[in-house]
């Protein structure tokens, strides 16, 4: 019914590292050439945990946008913006909050987890409890169909689907809906309207999801329908409501295959990260001092790549030939660890070279970055305002 659209955000809490690149950004770069994409800096989300120390947010915001551009996110293909510059997100968050049961928010696993993990911060706040609801607003306001996220975010996506369904249920009532929907069915033409009815019955009586999908696909193809009739027919398939908001799907991004220098998850706070735009000497030094198989104490001791974090890097950065060379050389003590690390160093530097080049123009002229964001905010805001018009109308605020 609504066009396919991808929305995702990242909190600006520090410079991005290669874990972010292999975990998320590479995927964004791929997606932008396939579907319309909106990528935004979730600065309000950063405030939910850093409300007492907001100074990092501003610098991190601009650094992060440069990191995105460096990684190849292309403002001519995707829309880049800052959440707080599209205040409609806050309006939708507020309106959604009216009908969101507290239990839904308290039940989200990240709520308790993060409070325990970040025990040094007081996260018993209203804003933090509302984190996933603000995230729901971020996505629903663009009627996004797909949201690329990591596994930890799946419960948030599940919740936004429930929020969307609840919204449509509460506010999607339309006077004479059933009648209007039946009129719209007729407009499909006799063959298709018969099929539509059959598929609708199969879904409603037997919960046949395939029938639902097939009916949706048919509606997608029905050229002669007006937007509003199409919307009604989508709503009529599942019940007797108009679909004002859509149900987005998670596009699960595989966990970053690149661990930190010590083999644990790469994270700035663990001190095991390589920044996206780290300088050459520092990359070289970090990899050269990386821990290896602890059993391999002397050069003459054979090692086991399975027990070595350097091997994980080879799995991301090296081809088969190099990996065979490592495996054989390590197990037979034929190569030394520094020797083994050199191809990794070379590959990281080669990966970073184009990123450093792309970043340079933006470092030299920050006004370019501001302009990209200003454009993106305009584009995003128009889309957000379209949805908000429908939302206000549905909630009886259309004065
Ligand atoms: N919560 C997300 C994270 O921590 C960031 C985020 C905020 C987000 N709003 C979003 C991601 C909307 C996807 C869509 O990674
Ligand atoms: Fe690790 Fe390579 Fe040394 Fe083996 S040779 S322990 S894989 S660094």
Short mmCIF file of N, CA and C and ligand atoms in Angstrom, two decimals, residues 290-296 301-312 314 325-327 329-331 333 335-341, ligand 2:
data_model
loop_
_atom_site.label_atom_id
_atom_site.label_comp_id
_atom_site.label_asym_id
_atom_site.label_seq_id
_atom_site.Cartn_x
_atom_site.Cartn_y
_atom_site.Cartn_z
N UNK A 290 48.35 -6.89 19.29
CA UNK A 290 47.15 -7.69 19.57
C UNK A 290 47.53 -9.03 20.20
N UNK A 291 46.74 -9.50 21.18
CA UNK A 291 47.06 -10.83 21.75
C UNK A 291 46.88 -11.93 20.70
N UNK A 292 47.61 -13.02 20.88
CA UNK A 292 47.52 -14.16 19.94
C UNK A 292 47.17 -15.41 20.77
N UNK A 293 47.29 -16.57 20.15
CA UNK A 293 47.03 -17.82 20.90
C UNK A 293 47.94 -17.85 22.13
N UNK A 294 47.36 -17.87 23.33
CA UNK A 294 48.17 -17.79 24.56
C UNK A 294 49.15 -18.96 24.70
N UNK A 295 48.85 -20.09 24.03
CA UNK A 295 49.75 -21.25 24.09
C UNK A 295 51.03 -21.02 23.29
N UNK A 296 50.96 -20.04 22.39
CA UNK A 296 52.12 -19.85 21.51
C UNK A 296 53.03 -18.79 22.14
N UNK A 301 56.97 -22.37 19.22
CA UNK A 301 55.78 -23.13 19.65
C UNK A 301 54.73 -23.11 18.54
N UNK A 302 54.17 -24.27 18.22
CA UNK A 302 53.07 -24.25 17.26
C UNK A 302 51.82 -23.62 17.90
N UNK A 303 50.95 -23.06 17.09
CA UNK A 303 49.75 -22.42 17.63
C UNK A 303 48.48 -22.99 17.02
N UNK A 304 47.36 -22.50 17.52
CA UNK A 304 46.05 -22.92 17.01
C UNK A 304 45.24 -21.68 16.65
N UNK A 305 45.03 -21.46 15.35
CA UNK A 305 44.30 -20.24 14.93
C UNK A 305 42.93 -20.14 15.59
N UNK A 306 42.31 -21.28 15.88
CA UNK A 306 41.00 -21.26 16.53
C UNK A 306 41.01 -20.57 17.89
N UNK A 307 42.19 -20.45 18.47
CA UNK A 307 42.27 -19.82 19.79
C UNK A 307 42.88 -18.43 19.73
N UNK A 308 42.91 -17.86 18.51
CA UNK A 308 43.62 -16.60 18.33
C UNK A 308 42.71 -15.53 17.70
N UNK A 309 42.61 -14.37 18.34
CA UNK A 309 41.76 -13.32 17.75
C UNK A 309 42.23 -12.83 16.37
N UNK A 310 43.53 -12.98 16.10
CA UNK A 310 44.03 -12.54 14.78
C UNK A 310 43.35 -13.35 13.67
N UNK A 311 43.09 -14.61 13.98
CA UNK A 311 42.42 -15.47 12.99
C UNK A 311 41.04 -14.91 12.62
N UNK A 312 40.31 -14.40 13.61
CA UNK A 312 38.99 -13.81 13.34
C UNK A 312 39.13 -12.66 12.34
N UNK A 314 41.54 -12.49 10.07
CA UNK A 314 41.80 -13.11 8.77
C UNK A 314 40.50 -13.58 8.13
N UNK A 325 47.72 -20.24 4.25
CA UNK A 325 49.10 -19.93 4.66
C UNK A 325 49.16 -19.74 6.18
N UNK A 326 48.16 -19.04 6.73
CA UNK A 326 48.11 -18.82 8.19
C UNK A 326 47.94 -20.14 8.91
N UNK A 327 46.95 -20.91 8.47
CA UNK A 327 46.62 -22.13 9.17
C UNK A 327 47.83 -23.07 9.24
N UNK A 329 51.05 -22.32 8.56
CA UNK A 329 52.21 -21.68 9.20
C UNK A 329 52.08 -21.62 10.71
N UNK A 330 50.86 -21.39 11.18
CA UNK A 330 50.65 -21.29 12.63
C UNK A 330 50.81 -22.66 13.28
N UNK A 331 50.15 -23.65 12.73
CA UNK A 331 50.17 -24.99 13.35
C UNK A 331 51.54 -25.64 13.32
N UNK A 333 54.38 -23.80 13.31
CA UNK A 333 55.35 -22.79 13.75
C UNK A 333 56.22 -22.33 12.58
N UNK A 335 55.47 -19.80 10.58
CA UNK A 335 55.47 -18.34 10.51
C UNK A 335 55.38 -17.77 11.92
N UNK A 336 55.87 -16.56 12.07
CA UNK A 336 55.76 -15.87 13.36
C UNK A 336 54.47 -15.06 13.40
N UNK A 337 54.10 -14.66 14.60
CA UNK A 337 52.83 -13.94 14.73
C UNK A 337 52.86 -12.57 14.04
N UNK A 338 54.00 -11.89 14.10
CA UNK A 338 54.05 -10.58 13.44
C UNK A 338 53.91 -10.72 11.94
N UNK A 339 54.52 -11.76 11.43
CA UNK A 339 54.42 -12.07 10.01
C UNK A 339 52.95 -12.34 9.63
N UNK A 340 52.31 -13.07 10.52
CA UNK A 340 50.92 -13.46 10.30
C UNK A 340 50.00 -12.25 10.30
N UNK A 341 50.36 -11.26 11.11
CA UNK A 341 49.50 -10.08 11.25
C UNK A 341 49.62 -9.11 10.08
FE1 LIG B 2 47.52 -16.16 15.83
FE2 LIG B 2 48.71 -16.00 13.48
FE3 LIG B 2 50.16 -16.19 15.72
FE4 LIG B 2 48.77 -18.27 14.86
S1 LIG B 2 50.49 -17.29 13.82
S2 LIG B 2 48.86 -17.51 16.95
S3 LIG B 2 46.96 -17.29 13.98
S4 LIG B 2 48.84 -14.51 15.13
#
